[in-house]
Coordinates of C-alpha atoms and ligand atoms in Angstrom, one line a residue:
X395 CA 8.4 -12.6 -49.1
X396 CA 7.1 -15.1 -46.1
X397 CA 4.3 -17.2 -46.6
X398 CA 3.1 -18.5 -43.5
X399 CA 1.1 -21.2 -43.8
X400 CA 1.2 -23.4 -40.7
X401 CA -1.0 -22.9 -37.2
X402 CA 0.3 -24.2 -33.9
X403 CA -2.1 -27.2 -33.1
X404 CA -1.3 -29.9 -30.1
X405 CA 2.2 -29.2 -30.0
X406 CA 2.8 -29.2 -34.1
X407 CA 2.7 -27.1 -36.9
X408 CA -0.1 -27.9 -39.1
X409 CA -1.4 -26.5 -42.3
X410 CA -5.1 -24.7 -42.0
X411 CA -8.3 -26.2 -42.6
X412 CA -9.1 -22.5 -43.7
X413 CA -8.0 -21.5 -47.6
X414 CA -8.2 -17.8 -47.7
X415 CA -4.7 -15.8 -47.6
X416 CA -3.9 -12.2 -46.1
X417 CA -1.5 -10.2 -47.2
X418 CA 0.9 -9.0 -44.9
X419 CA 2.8 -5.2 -45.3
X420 CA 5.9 -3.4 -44.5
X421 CA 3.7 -0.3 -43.2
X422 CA 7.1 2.4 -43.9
X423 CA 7.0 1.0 -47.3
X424 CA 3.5 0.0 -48.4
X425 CA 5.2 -3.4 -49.8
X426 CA 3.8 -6.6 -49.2
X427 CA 6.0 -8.6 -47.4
X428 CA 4.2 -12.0 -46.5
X429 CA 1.2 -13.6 -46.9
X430 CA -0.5 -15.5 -44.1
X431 CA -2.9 -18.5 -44.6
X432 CA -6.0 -18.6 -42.3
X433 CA -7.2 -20.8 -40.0
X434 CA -10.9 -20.9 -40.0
X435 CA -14.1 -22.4 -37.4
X436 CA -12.6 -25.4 -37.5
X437 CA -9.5 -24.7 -37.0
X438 CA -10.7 -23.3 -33.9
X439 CA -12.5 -26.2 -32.9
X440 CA -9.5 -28.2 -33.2
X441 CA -7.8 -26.0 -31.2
X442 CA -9.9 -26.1 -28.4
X443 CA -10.3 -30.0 -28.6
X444 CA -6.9 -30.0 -28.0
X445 CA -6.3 -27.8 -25.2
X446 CA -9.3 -29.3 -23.3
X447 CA -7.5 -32.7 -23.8
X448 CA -4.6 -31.4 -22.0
X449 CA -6.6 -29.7 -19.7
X450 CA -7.1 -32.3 -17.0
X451 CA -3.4 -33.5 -16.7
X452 CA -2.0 -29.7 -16.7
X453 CA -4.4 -28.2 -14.4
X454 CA -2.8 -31.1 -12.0
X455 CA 0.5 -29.9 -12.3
X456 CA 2.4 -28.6 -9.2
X457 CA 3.2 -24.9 -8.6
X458 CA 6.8 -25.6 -9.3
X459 CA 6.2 -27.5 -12.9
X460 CA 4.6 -24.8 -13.9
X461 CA 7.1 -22.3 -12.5
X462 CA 10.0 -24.5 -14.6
X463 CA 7.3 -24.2 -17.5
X464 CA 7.1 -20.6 -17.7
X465 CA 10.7 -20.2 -16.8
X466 CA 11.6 -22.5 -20.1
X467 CA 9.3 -20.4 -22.3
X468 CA 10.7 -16.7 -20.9
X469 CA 14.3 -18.5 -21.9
X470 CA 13.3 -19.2 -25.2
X471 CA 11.1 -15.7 -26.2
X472 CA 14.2 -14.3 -24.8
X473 CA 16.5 -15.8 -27.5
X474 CA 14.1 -14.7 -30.0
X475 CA 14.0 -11.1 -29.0
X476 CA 16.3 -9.9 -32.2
X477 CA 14.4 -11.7 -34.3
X478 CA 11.7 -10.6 -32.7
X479 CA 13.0 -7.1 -32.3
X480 CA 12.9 -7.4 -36.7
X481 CA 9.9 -8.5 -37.2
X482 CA 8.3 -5.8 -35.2
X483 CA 10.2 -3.3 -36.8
X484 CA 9.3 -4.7 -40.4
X485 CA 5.9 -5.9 -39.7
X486 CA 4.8 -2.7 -37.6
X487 CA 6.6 -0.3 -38.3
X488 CA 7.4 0.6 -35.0
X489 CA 10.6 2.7 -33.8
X490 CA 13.4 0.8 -32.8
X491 CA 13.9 2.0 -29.7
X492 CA 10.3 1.1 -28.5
X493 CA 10.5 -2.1 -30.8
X494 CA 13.2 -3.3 -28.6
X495 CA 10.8 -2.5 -25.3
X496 CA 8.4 -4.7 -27.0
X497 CA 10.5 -7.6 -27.7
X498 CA 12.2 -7.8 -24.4
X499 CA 8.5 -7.3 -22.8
X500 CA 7.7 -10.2 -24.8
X501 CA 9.7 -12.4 -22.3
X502 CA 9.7 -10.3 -19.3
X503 CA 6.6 -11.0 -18.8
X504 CA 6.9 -14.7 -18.6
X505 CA 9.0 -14.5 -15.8
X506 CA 7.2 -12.4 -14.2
X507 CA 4.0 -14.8 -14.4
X508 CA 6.5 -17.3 -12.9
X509 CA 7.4 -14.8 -9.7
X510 CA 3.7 -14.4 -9.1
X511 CA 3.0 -18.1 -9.3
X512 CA 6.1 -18.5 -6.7
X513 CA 4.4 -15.9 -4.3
X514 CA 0.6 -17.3 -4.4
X515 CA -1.1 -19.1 -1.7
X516 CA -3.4 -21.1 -4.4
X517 CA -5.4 -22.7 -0.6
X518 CA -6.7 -20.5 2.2
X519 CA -9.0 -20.6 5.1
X520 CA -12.6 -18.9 5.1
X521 CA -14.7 -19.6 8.8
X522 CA -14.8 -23.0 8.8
X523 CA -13.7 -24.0 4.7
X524 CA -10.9 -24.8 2.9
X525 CA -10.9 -22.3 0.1
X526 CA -8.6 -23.8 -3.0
X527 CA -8.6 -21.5 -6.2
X528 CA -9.0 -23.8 -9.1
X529 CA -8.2 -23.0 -13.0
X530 CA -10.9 -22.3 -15.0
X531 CA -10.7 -24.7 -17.8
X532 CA -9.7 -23.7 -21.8
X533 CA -9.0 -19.8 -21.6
X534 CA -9.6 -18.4 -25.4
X535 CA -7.1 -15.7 -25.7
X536 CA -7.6 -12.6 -28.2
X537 CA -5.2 -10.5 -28.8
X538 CA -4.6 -7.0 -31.5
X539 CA -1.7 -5.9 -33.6
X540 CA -0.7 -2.9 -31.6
X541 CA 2.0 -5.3 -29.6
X542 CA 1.5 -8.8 -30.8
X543 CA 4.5 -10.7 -29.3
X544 CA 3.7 -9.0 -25.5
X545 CA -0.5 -9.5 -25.6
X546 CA 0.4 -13.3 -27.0
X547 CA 2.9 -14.0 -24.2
X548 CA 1.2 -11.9 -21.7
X549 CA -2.0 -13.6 -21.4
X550 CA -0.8 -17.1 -22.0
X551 CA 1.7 -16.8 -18.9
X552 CA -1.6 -15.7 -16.4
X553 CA -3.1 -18.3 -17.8
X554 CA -1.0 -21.0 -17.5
X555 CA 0.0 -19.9 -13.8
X556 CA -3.7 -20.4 -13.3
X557 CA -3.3 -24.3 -14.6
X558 CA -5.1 -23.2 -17.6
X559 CA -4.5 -24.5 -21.4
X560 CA -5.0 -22.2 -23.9
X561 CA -5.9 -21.4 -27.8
X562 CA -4.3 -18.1 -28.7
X563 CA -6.0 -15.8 -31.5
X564 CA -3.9 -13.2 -32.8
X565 CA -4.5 -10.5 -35.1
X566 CA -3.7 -11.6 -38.7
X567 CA -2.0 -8.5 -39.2
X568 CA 0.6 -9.7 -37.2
X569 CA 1.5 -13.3 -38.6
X570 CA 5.5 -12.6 -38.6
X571 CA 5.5 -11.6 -35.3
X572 CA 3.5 -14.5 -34.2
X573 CA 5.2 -17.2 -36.2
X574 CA 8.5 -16.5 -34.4
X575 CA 6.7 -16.1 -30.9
X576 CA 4.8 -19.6 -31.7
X577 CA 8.5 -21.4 -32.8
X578 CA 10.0 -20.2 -29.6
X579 CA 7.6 -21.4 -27.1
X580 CA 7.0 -24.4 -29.3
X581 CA 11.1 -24.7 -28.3
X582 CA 9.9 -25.0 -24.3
X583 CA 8.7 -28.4 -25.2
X584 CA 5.4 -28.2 -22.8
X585 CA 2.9 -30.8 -23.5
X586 CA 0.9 -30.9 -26.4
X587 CA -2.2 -29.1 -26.4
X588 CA -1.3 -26.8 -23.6
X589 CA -1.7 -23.9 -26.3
X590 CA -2.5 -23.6 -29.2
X591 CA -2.0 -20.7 -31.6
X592 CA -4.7 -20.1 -34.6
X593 CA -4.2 -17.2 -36.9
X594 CA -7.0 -16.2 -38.7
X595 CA -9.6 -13.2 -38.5
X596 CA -11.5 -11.9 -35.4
X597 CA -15.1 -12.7 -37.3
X598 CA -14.4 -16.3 -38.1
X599 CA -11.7 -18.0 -35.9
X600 CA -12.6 -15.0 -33.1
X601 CA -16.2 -15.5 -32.9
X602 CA -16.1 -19.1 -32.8
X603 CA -13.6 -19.2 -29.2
X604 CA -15.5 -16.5 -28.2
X605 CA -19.2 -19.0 -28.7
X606 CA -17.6 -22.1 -27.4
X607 CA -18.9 -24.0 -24.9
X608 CA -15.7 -25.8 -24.5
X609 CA -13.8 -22.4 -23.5
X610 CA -14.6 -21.6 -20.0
X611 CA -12.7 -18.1 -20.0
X612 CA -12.2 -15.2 -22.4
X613 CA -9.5 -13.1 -22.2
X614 CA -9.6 -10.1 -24.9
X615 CA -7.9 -6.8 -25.9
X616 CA -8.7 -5.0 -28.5
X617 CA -11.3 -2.2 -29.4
X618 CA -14.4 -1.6 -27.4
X619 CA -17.1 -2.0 -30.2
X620 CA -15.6 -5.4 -30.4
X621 CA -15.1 -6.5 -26.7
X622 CA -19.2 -5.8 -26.6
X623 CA -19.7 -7.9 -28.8
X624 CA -17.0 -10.5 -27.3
X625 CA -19.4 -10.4 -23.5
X626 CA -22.6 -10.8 -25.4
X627 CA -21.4 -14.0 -27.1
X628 CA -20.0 -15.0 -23.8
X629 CA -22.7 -14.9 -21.9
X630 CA -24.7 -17.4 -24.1
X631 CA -22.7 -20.0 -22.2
X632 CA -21.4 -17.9 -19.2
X633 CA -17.5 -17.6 -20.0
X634 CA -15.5 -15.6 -17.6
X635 CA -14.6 -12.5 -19.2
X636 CA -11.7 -10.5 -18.9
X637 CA -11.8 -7.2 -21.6
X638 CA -9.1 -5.2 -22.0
X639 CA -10.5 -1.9 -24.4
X640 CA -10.1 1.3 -25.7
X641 CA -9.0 4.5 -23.8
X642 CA -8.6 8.4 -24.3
X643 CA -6.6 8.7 -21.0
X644 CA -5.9 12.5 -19.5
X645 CA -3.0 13.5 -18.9
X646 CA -3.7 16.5 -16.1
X647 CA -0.7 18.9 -16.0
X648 CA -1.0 20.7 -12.5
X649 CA -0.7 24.8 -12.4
X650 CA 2.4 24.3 -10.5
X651 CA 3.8 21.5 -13.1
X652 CA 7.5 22.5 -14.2
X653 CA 7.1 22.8 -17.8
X654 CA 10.3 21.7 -19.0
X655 CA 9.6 18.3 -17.5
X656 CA 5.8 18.1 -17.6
X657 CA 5.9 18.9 -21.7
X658 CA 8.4 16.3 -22.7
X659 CA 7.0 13.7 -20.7
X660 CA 3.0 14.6 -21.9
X661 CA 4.0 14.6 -25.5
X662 CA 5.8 11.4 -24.7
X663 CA 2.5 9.6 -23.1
X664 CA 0.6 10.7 -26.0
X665 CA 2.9 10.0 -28.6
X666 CA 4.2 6.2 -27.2
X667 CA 3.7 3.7 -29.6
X668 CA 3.8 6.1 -32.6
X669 CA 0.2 6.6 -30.9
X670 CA -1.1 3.4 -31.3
X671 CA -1.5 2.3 -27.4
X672 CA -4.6 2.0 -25.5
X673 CA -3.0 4.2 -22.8
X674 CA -2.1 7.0 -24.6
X675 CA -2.2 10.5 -22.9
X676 CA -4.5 12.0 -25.6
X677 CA -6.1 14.7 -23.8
X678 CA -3.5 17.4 -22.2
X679 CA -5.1 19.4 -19.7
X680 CA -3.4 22.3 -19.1
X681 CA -4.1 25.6 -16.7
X682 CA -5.7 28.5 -18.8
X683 CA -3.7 30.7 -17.0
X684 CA -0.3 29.4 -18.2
X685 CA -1.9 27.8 -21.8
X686 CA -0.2 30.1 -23.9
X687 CA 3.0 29.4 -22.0
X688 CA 2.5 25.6 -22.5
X689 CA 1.8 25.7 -25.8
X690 CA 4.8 27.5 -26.7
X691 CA 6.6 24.5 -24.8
X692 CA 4.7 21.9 -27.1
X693 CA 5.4 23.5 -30.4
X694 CA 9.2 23.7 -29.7
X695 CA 9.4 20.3 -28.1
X696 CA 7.2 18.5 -31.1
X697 CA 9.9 20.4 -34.0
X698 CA 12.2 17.7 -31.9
X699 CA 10.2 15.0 -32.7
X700 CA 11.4 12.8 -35.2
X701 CA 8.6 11.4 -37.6
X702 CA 9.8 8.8 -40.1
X703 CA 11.7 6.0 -40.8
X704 CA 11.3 3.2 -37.7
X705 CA 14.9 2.0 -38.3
X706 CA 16.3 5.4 -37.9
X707 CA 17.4 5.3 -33.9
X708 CA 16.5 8.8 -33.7
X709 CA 12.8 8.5 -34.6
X710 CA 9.9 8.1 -32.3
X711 CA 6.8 7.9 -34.0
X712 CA 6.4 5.8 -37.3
X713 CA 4.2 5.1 -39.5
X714 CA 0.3 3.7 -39.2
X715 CA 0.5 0.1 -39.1
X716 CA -2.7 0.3 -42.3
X717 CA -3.7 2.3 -45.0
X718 CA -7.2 1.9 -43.0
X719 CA -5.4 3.2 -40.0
X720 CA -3.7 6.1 -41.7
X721 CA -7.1 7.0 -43.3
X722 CA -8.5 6.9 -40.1
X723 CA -5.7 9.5 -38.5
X724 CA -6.2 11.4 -41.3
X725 CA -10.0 11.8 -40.8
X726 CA -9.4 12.8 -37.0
X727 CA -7.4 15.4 -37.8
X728 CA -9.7 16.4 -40.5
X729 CA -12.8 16.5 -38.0
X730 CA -10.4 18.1 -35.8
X731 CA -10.0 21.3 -37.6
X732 CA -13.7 21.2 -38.8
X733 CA -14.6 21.4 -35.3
X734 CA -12.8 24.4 -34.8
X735 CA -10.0 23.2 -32.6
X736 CA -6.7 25.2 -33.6
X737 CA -3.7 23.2 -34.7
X738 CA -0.4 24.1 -33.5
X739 CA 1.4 21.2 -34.3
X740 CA 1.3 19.0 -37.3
X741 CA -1.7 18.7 -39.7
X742 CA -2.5 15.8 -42.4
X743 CA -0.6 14.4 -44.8
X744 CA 2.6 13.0 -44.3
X745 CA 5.5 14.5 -42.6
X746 CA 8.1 16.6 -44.9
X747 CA 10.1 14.8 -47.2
X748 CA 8.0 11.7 -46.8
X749 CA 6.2 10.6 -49.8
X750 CA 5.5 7.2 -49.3
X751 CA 4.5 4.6 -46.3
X752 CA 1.9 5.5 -43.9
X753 CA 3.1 7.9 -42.3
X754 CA 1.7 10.5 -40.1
X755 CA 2.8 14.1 -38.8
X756 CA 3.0 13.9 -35.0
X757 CA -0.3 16.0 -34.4
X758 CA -1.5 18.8 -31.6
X759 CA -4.5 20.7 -31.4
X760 CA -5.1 23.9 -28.9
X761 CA -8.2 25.1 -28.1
X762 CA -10.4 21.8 -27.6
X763 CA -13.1 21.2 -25.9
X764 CA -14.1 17.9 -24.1
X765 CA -17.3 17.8 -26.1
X766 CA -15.6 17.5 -29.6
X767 CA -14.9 14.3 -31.4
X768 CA -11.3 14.3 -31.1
X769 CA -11.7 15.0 -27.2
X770 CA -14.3 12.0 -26.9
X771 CA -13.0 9.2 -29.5
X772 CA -10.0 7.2 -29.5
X773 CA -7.9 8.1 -32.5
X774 CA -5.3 5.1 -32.2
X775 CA -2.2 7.7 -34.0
X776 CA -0.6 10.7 -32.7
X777 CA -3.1 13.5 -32.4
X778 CA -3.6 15.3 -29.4
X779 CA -6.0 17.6 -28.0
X780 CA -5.0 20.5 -25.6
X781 CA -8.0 21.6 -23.6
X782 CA -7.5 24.2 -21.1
X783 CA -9.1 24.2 -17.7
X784 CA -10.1 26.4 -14.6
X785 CA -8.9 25.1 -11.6
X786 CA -7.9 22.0 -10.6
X787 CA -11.8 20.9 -9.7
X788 CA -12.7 21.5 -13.3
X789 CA -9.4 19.4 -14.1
X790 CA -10.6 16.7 -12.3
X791 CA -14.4 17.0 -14.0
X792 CA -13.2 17.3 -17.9
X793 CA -10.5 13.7 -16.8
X794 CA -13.4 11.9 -15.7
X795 CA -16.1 13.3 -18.8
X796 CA -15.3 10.5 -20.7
X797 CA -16.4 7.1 -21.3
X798 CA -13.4 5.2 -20.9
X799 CA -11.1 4.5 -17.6
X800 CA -7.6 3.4 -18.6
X801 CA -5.2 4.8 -17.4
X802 CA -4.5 8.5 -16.1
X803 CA -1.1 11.0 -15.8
X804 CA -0.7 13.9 -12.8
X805 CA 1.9 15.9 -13.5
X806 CA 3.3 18.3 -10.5
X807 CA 6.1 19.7 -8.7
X808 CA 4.4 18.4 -5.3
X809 CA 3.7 14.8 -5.6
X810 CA 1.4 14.6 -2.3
X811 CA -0.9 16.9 -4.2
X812 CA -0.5 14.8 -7.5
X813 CA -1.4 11.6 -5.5
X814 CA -4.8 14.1 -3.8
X815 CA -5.7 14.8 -7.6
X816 CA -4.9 10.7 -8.5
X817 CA -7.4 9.8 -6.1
X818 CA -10.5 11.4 -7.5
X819 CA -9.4 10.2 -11.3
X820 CA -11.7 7.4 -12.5
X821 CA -8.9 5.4 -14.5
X822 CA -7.5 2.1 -13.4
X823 CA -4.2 3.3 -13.9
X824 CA -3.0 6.7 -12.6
X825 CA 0.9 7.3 -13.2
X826 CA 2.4 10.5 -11.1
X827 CA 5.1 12.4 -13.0
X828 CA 6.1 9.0 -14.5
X829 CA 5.8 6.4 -17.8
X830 CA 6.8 3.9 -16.1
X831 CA 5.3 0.5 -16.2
X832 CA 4.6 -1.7 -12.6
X833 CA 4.4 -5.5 -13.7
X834 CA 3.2 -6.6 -10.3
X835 CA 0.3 -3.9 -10.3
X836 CA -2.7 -4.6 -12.0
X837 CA -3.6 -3.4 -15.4
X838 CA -7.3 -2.3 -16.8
X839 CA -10.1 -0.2 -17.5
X840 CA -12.7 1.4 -15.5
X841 CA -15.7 2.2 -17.3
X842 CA -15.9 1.2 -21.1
X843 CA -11.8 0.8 -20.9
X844 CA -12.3 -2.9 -20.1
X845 CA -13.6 -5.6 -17.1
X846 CA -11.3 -7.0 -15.0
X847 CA -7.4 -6.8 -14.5
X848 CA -4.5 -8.2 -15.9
X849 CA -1.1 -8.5 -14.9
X850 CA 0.1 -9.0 -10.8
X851 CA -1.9 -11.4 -8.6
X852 CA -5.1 -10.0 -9.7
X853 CA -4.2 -11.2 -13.5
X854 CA -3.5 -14.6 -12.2
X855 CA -6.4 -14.9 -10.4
X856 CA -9.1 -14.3 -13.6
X857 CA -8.5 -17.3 -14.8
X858 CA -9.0 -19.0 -11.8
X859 CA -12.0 -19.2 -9.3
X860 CA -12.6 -20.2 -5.7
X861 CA -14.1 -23.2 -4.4
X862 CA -15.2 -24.1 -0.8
X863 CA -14.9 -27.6 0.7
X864 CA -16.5 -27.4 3.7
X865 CA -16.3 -30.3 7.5
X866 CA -13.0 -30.7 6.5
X867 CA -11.2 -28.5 9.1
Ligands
NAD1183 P1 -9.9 -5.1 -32.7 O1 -10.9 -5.0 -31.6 O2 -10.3 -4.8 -34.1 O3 -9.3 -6.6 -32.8 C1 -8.7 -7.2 -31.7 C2 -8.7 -8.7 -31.9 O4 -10.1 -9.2 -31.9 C3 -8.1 -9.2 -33.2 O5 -7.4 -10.4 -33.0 C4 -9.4 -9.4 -34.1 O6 -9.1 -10.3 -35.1 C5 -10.3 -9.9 -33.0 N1 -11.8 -9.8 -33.4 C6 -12.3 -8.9 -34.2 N2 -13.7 -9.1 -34.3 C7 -13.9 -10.2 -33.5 C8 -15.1 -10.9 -33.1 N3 -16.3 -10.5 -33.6 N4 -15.0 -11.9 -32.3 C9 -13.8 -12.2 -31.7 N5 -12.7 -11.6 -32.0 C10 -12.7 -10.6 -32.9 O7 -8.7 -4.2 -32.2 P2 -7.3 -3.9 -33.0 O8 -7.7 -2.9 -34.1 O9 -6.6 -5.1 -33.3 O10 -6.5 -3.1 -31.9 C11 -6.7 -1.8 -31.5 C12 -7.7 -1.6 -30.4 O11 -7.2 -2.4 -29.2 C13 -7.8 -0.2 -29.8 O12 -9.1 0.1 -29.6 C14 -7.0 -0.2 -28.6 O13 -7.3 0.7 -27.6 C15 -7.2 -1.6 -28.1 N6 -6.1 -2.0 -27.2 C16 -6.4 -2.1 -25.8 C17 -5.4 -2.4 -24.9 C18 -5.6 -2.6 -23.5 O14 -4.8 -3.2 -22.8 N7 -6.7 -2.0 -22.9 C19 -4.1 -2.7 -25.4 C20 -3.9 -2.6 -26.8 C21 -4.9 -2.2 -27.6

């Protein structure tokens, strides 16, 4: 059992100001593994107090201190990453082969932060100014539970690029995962204040960066109901927002895809993350012509799936990270068959031989339409909706029917036709025949997926913003 009872305040580990404790689960076994104490408003406020005390002297600093800054902190996540890699696994419950994606990523994407900063011109000329882009001031950074250690990391290397400082507020339901990401940055020795971590929960310690006026810059990802709320409070005092949201990405299968490819690597998009990523590919759309064919394909390639337990090397989707998450997967795929959509893959419950932990059988329904719940809503687990189309036009019109803008998958056998299709999809991600992931390229949501990108030169540059000096040149 952990108890975790220290927050990460001006470069020490103090004890909250906040009382209340949260209980923190093994989600393949239901037990409780760790409590987590939790910071509170003021907590928050001496968080920020902090960060905007170091503000002045670390927005100063050169390009290369911060490059050797970011550099020391990718070193020491980097020694973490088996201790990290076990905490993800306990804490989450995810697989270990993605676990392992996660805790490297954790690190990777500190250096790459530090290979941006390297390549960026932070002056320019504009007609007759000198254009310098300046950091914003205190960034509040909010991040979920889906992948802790790379959302922490992540957004604190943009922001320091940018010359920003930082109060971090992760998702209590991660406070294992956090505590060993806080003690290896901690281990970079940066200046006091620069960030600050605060556990606590998104309606107390959340709200509070989120109302500031001492935080100039929001950076969030999490649900959409909850980033709305997130730019309303913002724009009390104006913060620069960056939201990264929800999705129900498409993933358009082409009539002349190769099915032995295109199946595996659709049932892969929608299944990553044990289903719990905003960029799942949740809605397969397939050619009516060869649907039968397809789902013939899914049925034998999901029997390969392994559902179960996350330390097993073999398994690729485990369990719920909550009971309220498992209920939730549950209710999907209840409304799901209510609404008439046939499944041909999975069902409620747990998988066979599982009785206990939360989790889920790897889950696909035929015969959906775009218009039914499980088409429209994001259902954070693995449950995915086949919906069958025309021609590719009609493709292209059920991938953009949505509300969200995530991210996209085109699978062919002629990628210059892929890319045509790419083009007209409304997502700020669109990923031909691939899952792989581009670090320099940036990363968000078009419609109610999100505002602004992360990730590249476009990541670095939300949390900074131009100024003009002008009879200078
Ligand atoms: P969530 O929105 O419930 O919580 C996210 C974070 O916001 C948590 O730290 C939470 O404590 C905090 N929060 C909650 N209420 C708040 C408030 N009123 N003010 C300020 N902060 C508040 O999301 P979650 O359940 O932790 O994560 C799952 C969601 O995240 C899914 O919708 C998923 O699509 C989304 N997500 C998006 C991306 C992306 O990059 N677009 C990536 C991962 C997850």
């Amino acid at each position: 059992m952990q108890i975790i009872d220290k927050i990460y305040i001006d470069g020490a580990f103090v004890t909250p100001h906040g009382e209340a404790f949260f209980d923190l689960y093994n989600p393949a076994t239901e037990a409780v593994i760790g409590r987590v104490r939790l910071a509170d408003e003021a907590d928050a406020n001496a968080a920020v107090a902090a960060a905007k005390r170091a503000f002045p002297a670390f927005s100063r600093t050169t390009k290369a201190a911060r490059i050797d800054m970011l550099m020391r902190l990718h070193e020491a996540v980097a020694a973490s990453e088996d201790a990290l890699l076990e905490a993800i696994v306990e804490e989450y419950g995810a697989p270990v082969s993605r676990g392992r994606w996660m805790a490297r990523h954790a690190s990777s994407v500190l250096s790459d932060a530090a290979k941006v900063l390297d390549g960026y011109a932070f002056t320019r000329r504009a007609g007759t100014a000198e254009v310098s882009m300046e950091p914003l001031g205190v960034a509040g950074l909010i991040t979920p539970w889906n992948s802790d250690a790379g959302f922490i990391c992540g957004k604190l290397a943009a922001a320091l690029a940018a010359g920003c400082t930082a109060v971090i507020k992760p998702s209590e339901m991660s406070a294992i995962q956090t505590r060993i990401v806080t003690e290896a940055l901690h281990s970079a020795g940066l200046p006091p204040g620069v960030f600050n971590i605060v556990t606590g929960r998104g309606d107390t310690v959340g709200a509070r960066i989120a109302a500031h006026p001492d935080v100039a810059k929001l950076s969030f990802t999490g649900s959409t109901a909850v980033g709305k709320t997130i730019l309303r409070t913002a724009a009390e005092t104006l913060k620069r927002v960056t939201l990264e949201l929800g999705g129900k990405s498409p993933v358009v299968v082409l009539d002349d895809a190769n099915f032995e490819e295109a199946v595996p690597l659709a049932l892969q998009a929608g299944f990553m993350n044990s289903g719990q990523a905003c960029i799942a590919g949740t809605r397969i759309l397939v050619p009516q012509a060869r649907l039968a064919e397809f789902e013939a394909a899914v049925v034998a390639e999901v029997a390969k799936i392994q559902a179960g337990d996350p330390r097993d090397a073999r398994t690729s989707v485990g369990p719920m990270v909550s009971a309220k998450q498992w209920e939730r997967v549950q209710r999907y795929i209840r409304i799901g068959t209510d609404d008439g959509a046939r499944l041909i893959a999975g069902g409620a419950g747990r998988p066979e031989g599982v009785g206990s932990g939360w989790f889920v059988r790897p889950t696909v329904f035929s015969g959906v339409t775009n218009d039914m719940t499980i088409a429209r809503e994001e259902i954070f687990g693995p449950v995915l909706s086949i919906i069958a189309y025309r021609d590719t036009e009609h493709a292209i019109e059920i991938a953009n029917d949505t509300s969200y803008g995530l991210q996209a998958y085109v699978l062919s056998a002629d990628v210059e036709r892929a890319r045509r299709v790419a083009t007209r999809i409304e997502a700020g991600r669109v990923l031909v025949n691939t899952l792989a992931h581009e670090p320099a390229a940036p990363f968000g949501g078009f419609k109610q997926s999100g505002i602004g990108r992360e990730y590249g030169t476009f990541g670095l540059e939300a949390f900074l913003e131009p100024k003009s000096v002008l009879g200078v040149l």
